[in-house]
Short mmCIF file of C-alpha atoms in Angstrom, two decimals:
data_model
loop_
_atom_site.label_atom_id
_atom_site.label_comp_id
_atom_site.label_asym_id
_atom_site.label_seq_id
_atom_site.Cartn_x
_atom_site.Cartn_y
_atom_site.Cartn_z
CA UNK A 1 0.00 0.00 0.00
CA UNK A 2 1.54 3.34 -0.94
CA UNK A 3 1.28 6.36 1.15
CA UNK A 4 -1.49 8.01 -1.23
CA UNK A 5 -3.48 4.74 -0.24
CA UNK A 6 -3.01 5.42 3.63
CA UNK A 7 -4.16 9.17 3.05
CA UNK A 8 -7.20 8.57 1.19
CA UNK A 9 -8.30 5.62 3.81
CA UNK A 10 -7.55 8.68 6.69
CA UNK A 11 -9.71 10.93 4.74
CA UNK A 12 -12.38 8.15 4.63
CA UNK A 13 -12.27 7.94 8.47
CA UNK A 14 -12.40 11.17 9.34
CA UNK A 15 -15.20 11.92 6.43
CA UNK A 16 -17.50 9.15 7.63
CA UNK A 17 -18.73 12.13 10.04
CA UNK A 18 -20.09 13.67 7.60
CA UNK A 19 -21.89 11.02 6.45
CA UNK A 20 -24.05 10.90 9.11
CA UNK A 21 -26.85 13.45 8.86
CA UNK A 22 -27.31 16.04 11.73
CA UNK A 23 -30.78 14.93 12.43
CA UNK A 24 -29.40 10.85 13.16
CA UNK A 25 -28.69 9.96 16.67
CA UNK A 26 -25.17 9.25 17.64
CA UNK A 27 -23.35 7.66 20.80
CA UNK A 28 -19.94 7.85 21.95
CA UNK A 29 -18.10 4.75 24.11
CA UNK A 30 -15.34 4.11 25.49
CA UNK A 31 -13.69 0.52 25.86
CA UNK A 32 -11.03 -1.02 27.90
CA UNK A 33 -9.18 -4.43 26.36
CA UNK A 34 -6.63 -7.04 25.39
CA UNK A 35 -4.75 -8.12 22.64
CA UNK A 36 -3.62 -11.79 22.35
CA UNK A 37 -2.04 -13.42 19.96
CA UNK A 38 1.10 -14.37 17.54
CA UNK A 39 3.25 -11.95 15.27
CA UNK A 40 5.87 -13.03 12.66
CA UNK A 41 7.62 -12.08 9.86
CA UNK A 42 6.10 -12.57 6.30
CA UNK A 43 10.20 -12.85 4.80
CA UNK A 44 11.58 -12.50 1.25
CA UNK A 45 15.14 -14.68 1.12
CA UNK A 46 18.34 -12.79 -0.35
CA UNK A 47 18.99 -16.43 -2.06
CA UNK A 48 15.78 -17.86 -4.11
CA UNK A 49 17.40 -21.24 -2.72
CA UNK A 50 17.41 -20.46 0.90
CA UNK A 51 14.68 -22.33 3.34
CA UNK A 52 14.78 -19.31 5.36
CA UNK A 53 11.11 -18.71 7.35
CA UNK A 54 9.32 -16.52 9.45
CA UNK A 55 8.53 -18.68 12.75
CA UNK A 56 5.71 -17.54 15.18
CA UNK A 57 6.16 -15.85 18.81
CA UNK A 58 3.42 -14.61 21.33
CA UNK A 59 2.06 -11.37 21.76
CA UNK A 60 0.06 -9.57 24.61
CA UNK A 61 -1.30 -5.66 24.71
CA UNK A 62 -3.30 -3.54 26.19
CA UNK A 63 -5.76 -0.44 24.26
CA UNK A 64 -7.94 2.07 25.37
CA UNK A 65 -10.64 3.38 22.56
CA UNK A 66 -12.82 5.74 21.95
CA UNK A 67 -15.59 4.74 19.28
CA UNK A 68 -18.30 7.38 17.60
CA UNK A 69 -20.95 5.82 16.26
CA UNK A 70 -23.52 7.43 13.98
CA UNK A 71 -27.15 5.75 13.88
CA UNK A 72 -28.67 4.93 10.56
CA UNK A 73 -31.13 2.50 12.10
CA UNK A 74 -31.62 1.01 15.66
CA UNK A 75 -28.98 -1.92 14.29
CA UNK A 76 -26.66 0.04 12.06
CA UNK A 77 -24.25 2.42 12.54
CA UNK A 78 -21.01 3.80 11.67
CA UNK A 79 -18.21 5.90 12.48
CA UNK A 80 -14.78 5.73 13.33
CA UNK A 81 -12.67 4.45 16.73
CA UNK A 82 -9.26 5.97 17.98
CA UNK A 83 -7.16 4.32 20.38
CA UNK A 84 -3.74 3.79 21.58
CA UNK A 85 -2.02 0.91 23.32
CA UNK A 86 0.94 -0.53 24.79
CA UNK A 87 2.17 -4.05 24.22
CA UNK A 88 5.06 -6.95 24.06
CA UNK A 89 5.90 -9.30 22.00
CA UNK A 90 8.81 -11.85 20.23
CA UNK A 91 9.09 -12.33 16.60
CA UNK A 92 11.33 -15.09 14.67
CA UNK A 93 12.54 -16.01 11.46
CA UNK A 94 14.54 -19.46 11.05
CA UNK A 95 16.63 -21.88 8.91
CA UNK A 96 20.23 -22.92 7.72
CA UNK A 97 23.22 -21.95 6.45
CA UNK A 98 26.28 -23.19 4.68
CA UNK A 99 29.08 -21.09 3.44
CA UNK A 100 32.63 -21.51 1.50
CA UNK A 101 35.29 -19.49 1.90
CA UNK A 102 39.11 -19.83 2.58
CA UNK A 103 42.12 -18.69 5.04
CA UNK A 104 45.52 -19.58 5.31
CA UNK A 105 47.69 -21.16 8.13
CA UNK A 106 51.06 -19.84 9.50
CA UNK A 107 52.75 -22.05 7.21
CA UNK A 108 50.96 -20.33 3.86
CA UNK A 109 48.98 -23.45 3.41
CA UNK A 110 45.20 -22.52 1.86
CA UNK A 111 42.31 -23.99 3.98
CA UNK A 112 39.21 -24.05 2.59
CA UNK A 113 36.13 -23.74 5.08
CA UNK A 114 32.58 -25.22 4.49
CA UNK A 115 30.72 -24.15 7.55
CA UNK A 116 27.12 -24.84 8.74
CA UNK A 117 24.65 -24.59 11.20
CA UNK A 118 20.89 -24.07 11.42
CA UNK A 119 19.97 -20.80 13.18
CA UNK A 120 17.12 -19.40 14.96
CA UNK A 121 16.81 -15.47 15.58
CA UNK A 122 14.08 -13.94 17.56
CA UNK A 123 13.64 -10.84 17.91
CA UNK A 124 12.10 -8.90 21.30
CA UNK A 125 10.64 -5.54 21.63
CA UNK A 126 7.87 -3.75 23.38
CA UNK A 127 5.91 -1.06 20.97
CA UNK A 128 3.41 1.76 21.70
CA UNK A 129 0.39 2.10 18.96
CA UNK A 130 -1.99 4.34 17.80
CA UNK A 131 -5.05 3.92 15.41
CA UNK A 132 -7.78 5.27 13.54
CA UNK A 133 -10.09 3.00 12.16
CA UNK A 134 -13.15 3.41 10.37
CA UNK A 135 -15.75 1.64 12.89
CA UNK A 136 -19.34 -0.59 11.89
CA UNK A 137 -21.64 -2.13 13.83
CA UNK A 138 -24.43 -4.15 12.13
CA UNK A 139 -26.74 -5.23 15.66
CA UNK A 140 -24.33 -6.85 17.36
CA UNK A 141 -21.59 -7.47 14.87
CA UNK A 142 -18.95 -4.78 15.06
CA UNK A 143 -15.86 -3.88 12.58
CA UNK A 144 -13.33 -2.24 12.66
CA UNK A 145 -10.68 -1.75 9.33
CA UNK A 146 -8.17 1.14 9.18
CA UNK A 147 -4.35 1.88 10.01
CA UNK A 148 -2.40 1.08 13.08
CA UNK A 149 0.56 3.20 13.41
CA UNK A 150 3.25 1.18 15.19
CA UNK A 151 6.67 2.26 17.20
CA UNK A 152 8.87 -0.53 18.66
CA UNK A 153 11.37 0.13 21.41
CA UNK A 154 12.89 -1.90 23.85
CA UNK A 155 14.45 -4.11 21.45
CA UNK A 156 16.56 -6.94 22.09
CA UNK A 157 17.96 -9.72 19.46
CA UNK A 158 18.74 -13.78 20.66
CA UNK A 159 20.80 -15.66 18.26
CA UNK A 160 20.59 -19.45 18.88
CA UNK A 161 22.88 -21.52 16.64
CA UNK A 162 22.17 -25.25 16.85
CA UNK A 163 24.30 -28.80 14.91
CA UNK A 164 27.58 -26.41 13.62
CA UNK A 165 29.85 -28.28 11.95
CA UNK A 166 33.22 -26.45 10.84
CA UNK A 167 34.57 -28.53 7.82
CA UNK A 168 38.26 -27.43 7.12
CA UNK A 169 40.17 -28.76 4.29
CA UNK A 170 43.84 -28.68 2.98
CA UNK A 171 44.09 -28.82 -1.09
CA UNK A 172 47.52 -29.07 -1.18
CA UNK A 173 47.33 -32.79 1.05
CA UNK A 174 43.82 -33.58 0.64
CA UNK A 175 42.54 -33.44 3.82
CA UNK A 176 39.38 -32.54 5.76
CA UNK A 177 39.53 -32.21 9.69
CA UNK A 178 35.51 -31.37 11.10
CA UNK A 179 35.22 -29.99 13.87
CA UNK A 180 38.47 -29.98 15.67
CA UNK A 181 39.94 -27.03 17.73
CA UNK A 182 43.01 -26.81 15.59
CA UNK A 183 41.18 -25.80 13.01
CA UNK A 184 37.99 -23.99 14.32
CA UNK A 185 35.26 -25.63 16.44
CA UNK A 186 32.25 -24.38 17.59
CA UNK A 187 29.96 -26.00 20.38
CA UNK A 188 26.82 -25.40 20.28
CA UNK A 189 23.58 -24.74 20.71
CA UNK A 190 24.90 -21.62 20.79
CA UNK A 191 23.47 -18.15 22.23
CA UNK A 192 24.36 -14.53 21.85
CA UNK A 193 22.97 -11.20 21.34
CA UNK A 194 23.26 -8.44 18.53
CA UNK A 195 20.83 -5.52 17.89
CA UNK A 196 19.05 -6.20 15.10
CA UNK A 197 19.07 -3.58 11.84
CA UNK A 198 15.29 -4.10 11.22
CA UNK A 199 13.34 -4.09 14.63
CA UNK A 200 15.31 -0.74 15.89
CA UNK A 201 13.47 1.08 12.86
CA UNK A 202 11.68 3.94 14.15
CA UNK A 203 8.06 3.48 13.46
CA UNK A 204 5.60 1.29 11.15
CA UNK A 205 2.36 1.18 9.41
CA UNK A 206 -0.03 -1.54 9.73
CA UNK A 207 -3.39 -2.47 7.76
CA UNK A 208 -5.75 -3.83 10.66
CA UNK A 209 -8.95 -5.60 10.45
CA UNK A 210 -11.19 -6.47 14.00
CA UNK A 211 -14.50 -8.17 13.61
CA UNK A 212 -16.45 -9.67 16.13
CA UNK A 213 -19.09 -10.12 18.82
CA UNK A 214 -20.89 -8.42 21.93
CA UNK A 215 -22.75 -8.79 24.85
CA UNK A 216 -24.52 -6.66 26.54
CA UNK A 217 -24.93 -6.44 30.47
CA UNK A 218 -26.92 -3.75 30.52
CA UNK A 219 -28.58 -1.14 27.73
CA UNK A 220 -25.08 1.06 27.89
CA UNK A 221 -22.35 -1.70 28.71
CA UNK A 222 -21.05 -4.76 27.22
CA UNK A 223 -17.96 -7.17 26.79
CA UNK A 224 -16.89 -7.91 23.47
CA UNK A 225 -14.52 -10.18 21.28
CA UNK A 226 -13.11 -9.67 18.42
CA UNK A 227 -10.68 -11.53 16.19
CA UNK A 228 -8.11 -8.99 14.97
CA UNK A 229 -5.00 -8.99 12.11
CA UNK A 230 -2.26 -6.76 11.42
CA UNK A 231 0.56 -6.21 8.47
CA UNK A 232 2.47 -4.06 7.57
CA UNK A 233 2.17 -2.16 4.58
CA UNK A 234 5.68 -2.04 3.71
CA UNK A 235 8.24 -4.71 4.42
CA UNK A 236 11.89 -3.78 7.15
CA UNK A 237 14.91 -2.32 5.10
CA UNK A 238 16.88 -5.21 5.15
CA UNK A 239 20.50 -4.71 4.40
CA UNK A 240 21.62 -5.06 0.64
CA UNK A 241 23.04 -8.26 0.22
CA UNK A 242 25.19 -6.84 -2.67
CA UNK A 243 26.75 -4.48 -0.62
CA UNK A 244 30.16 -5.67 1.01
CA UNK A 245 29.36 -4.89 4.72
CA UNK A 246 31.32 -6.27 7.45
CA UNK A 247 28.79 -6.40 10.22
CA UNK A 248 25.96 -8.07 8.15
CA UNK A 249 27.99 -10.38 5.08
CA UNK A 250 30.13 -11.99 6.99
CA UNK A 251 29.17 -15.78 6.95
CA UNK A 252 27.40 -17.42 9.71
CA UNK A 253 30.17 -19.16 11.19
CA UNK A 254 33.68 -17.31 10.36
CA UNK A 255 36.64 -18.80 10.87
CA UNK A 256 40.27 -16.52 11.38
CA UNK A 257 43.56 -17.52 9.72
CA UNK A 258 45.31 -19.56 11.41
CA UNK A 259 48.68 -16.75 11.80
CA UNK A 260 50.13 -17.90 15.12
CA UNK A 261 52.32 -21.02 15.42
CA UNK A 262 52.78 -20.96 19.82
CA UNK A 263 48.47 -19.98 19.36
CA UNK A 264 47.40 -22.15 16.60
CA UNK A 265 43.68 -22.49 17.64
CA UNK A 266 41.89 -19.91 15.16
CA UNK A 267 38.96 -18.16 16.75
CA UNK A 268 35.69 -18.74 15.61
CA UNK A 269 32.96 -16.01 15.42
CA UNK A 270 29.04 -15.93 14.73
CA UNK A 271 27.41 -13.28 13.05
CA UNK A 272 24.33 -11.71 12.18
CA UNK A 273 22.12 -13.85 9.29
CA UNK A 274 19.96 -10.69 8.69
CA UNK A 275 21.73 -10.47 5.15
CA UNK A 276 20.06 -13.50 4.59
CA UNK A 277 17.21 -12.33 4.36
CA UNK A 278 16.20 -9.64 1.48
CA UNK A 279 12.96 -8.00 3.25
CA UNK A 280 10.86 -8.82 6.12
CA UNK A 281 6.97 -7.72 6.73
CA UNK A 282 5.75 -7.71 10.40
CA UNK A 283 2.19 -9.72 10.49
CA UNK A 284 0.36 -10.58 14.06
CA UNK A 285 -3.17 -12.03 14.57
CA UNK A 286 -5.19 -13.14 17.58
CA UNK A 287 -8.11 -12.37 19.80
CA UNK A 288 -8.82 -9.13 21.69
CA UNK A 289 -11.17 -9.13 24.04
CA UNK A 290 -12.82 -5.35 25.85
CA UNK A 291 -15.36 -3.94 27.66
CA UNK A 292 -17.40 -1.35 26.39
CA UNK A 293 -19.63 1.42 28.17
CA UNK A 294 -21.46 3.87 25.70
CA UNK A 295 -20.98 7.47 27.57
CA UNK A 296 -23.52 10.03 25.20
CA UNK A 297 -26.49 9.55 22.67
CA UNK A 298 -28.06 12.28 20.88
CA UNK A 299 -31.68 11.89 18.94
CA UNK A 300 -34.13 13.41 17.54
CA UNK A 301 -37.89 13.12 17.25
CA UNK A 302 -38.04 10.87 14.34
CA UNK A 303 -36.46 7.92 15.75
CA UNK A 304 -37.65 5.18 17.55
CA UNK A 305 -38.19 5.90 21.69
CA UNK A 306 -35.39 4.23 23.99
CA UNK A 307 -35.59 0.24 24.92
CA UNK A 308 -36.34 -0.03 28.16
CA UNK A 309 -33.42 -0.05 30.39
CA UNK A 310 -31.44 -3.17 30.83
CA UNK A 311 -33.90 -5.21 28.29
CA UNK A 312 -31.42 -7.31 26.36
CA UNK A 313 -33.92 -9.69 25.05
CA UNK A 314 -34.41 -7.15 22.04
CA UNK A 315 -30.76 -9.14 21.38
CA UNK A 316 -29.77 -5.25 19.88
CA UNK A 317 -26.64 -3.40 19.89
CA UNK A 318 -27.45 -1.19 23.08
CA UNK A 319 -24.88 1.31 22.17
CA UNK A 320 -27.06 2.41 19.09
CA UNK A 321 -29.99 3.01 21.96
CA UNK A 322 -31.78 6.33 21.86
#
């Protein structure tokens, strides 16, 4: 979705006021809730040939709304809801790796290095939201469907490497030696942290849908459920894989030349695999679940009278009461 897109859906919103002829009835309500769920990564590999994948982590938050509604009929309405909300969450992406390159020993003999390991990076970070959403309610049925503006912070990044193997082989005496510490050996699983290039963006833009159910307590309060999704609408900057960049091109597992003779155990580092992947797209889904309380109705004389107070047998959306 481009950014005319997202500014003609914000003019939508904030027109559907005016929509709603002076002589309807409206209501305002508030609502307290959850959000419960998973969030990944919807991932686009550097390498065509990579089994790189987004992998699923959990996802709580909490939102405060406020919803106008205006009244059509006494079981449609429509409007727009703006809220803000606080949450936490881990997202993943997995798969495995195998790189080729070569070093040299003290002597000046080439080794040549096939290196692998399957890898696992998830990704941590709290983020603050605000929406505006163009809001429907058909009786009891109520939708939502606009943008979520998103802003992570608190980010941290766990790398979990798991089966390494360190292959090194001599050309000149046609040898391999795996996974020895003479020539690089790596024990895993194995655990570190980085900061991640894509999560410590500053902000995002997500699509959202919500469409669900409620039920009334009395004629001006409720608890509802809704099932909710959310994607971006434009994928992380991933580093270019075509540009040379130490930090992020390095391979998986790295193995040093071998240049001391009295030190001739080569260290062994782990980088980043984020220049594995090409572009990422944050996606999360689940079930939010609120309570409702409808705070001011207006009417006029050509609209049906009130239902009686607390009589949910009508089965009607009380917040479109007059």
């Amino acid at each position: 979705m481009t950014q005319k897109n997202i500014t003609t859906l914000l003019v939508l919103v904030l027109g559907s006021l005016l929509l709603v002829p002076r002589s309807f009835a409206h209501t305002s309500v508030f609502s307290v809730g959850v959000r419960g769920g998973a969030q990944t990564y919807l991932l686009t590999a550097s390498d065509p040939a990579s089994d790189i994948k987004g992998a699923f982590g959990g996802t709580g938050k909490l939102d405060v709304r406020y919803t106008f509604y205006g009244c059509f009929t006494d079981r449609l309405g429509m409007g727009f809801t703006v809220g803000g909300g606080v949450g936490y969450g881990t997202s993943s992406f997995k798969g495995t790796s195998v790189d080729h390159f070569s070093t040299t020993d003290y002597l000046g003999n080439q080794i040549d290095y096939t290196t692998s390991g399957a890898y696992r990076q998830t990704d941590k970070f709290a983020t603050a939201e605000a929406s505006l959403m163009l809001a429907f309610c058909f009786g009891n049925i109520i939708v939502n469907v606009g943008p979520r503006f998103m802003m992570p912070f608190a980010t941290k990044t766990q790398l979990t490497v798991t089966n390494a193997s360190i292959d090194a082989y001599y050309p000149r005496y046609d040898v391999h030696i795996i996974n020895r510490p003479i020539t690089g050996y790596l024990e895993s699983p194995y655990t570190t942290n980085h900061k991640s290039q894509i999560i410590n963006q500053k902000y995002n833009i997500l699509m959202s849908a919500e469409v669900g159910y409620e039920w009334y307590f009395t004629a001006k309060s409720c608890l509802g459920f809704q099932l909710y999704a959310d994607v971006a609408v434009w994928s992380g900057a991933s580093p270019n894989p075509l540009t040379p960049n130490p930090l992020t091109t390095n391979p998986l597992i790295q193995v040093a030349p071998i240049a001391d003779a009295t030190n001739p155990i080569p260290s062994v580092t782990v980088n980043s695999p984020e220049y594995l992947v090409a572009s990422r797209r944050y996606l999360d889904f689940g079930l939010r679940i609120y309570y409702a309380f409808s705070v001011t109705a207006s009417s006029s004389s050509s609209h049906p009278k009130p239902h009686r107070h607390g009589d949910t047998s009508l089965h009607r959306n009380r917040h479109l009461s007059y």
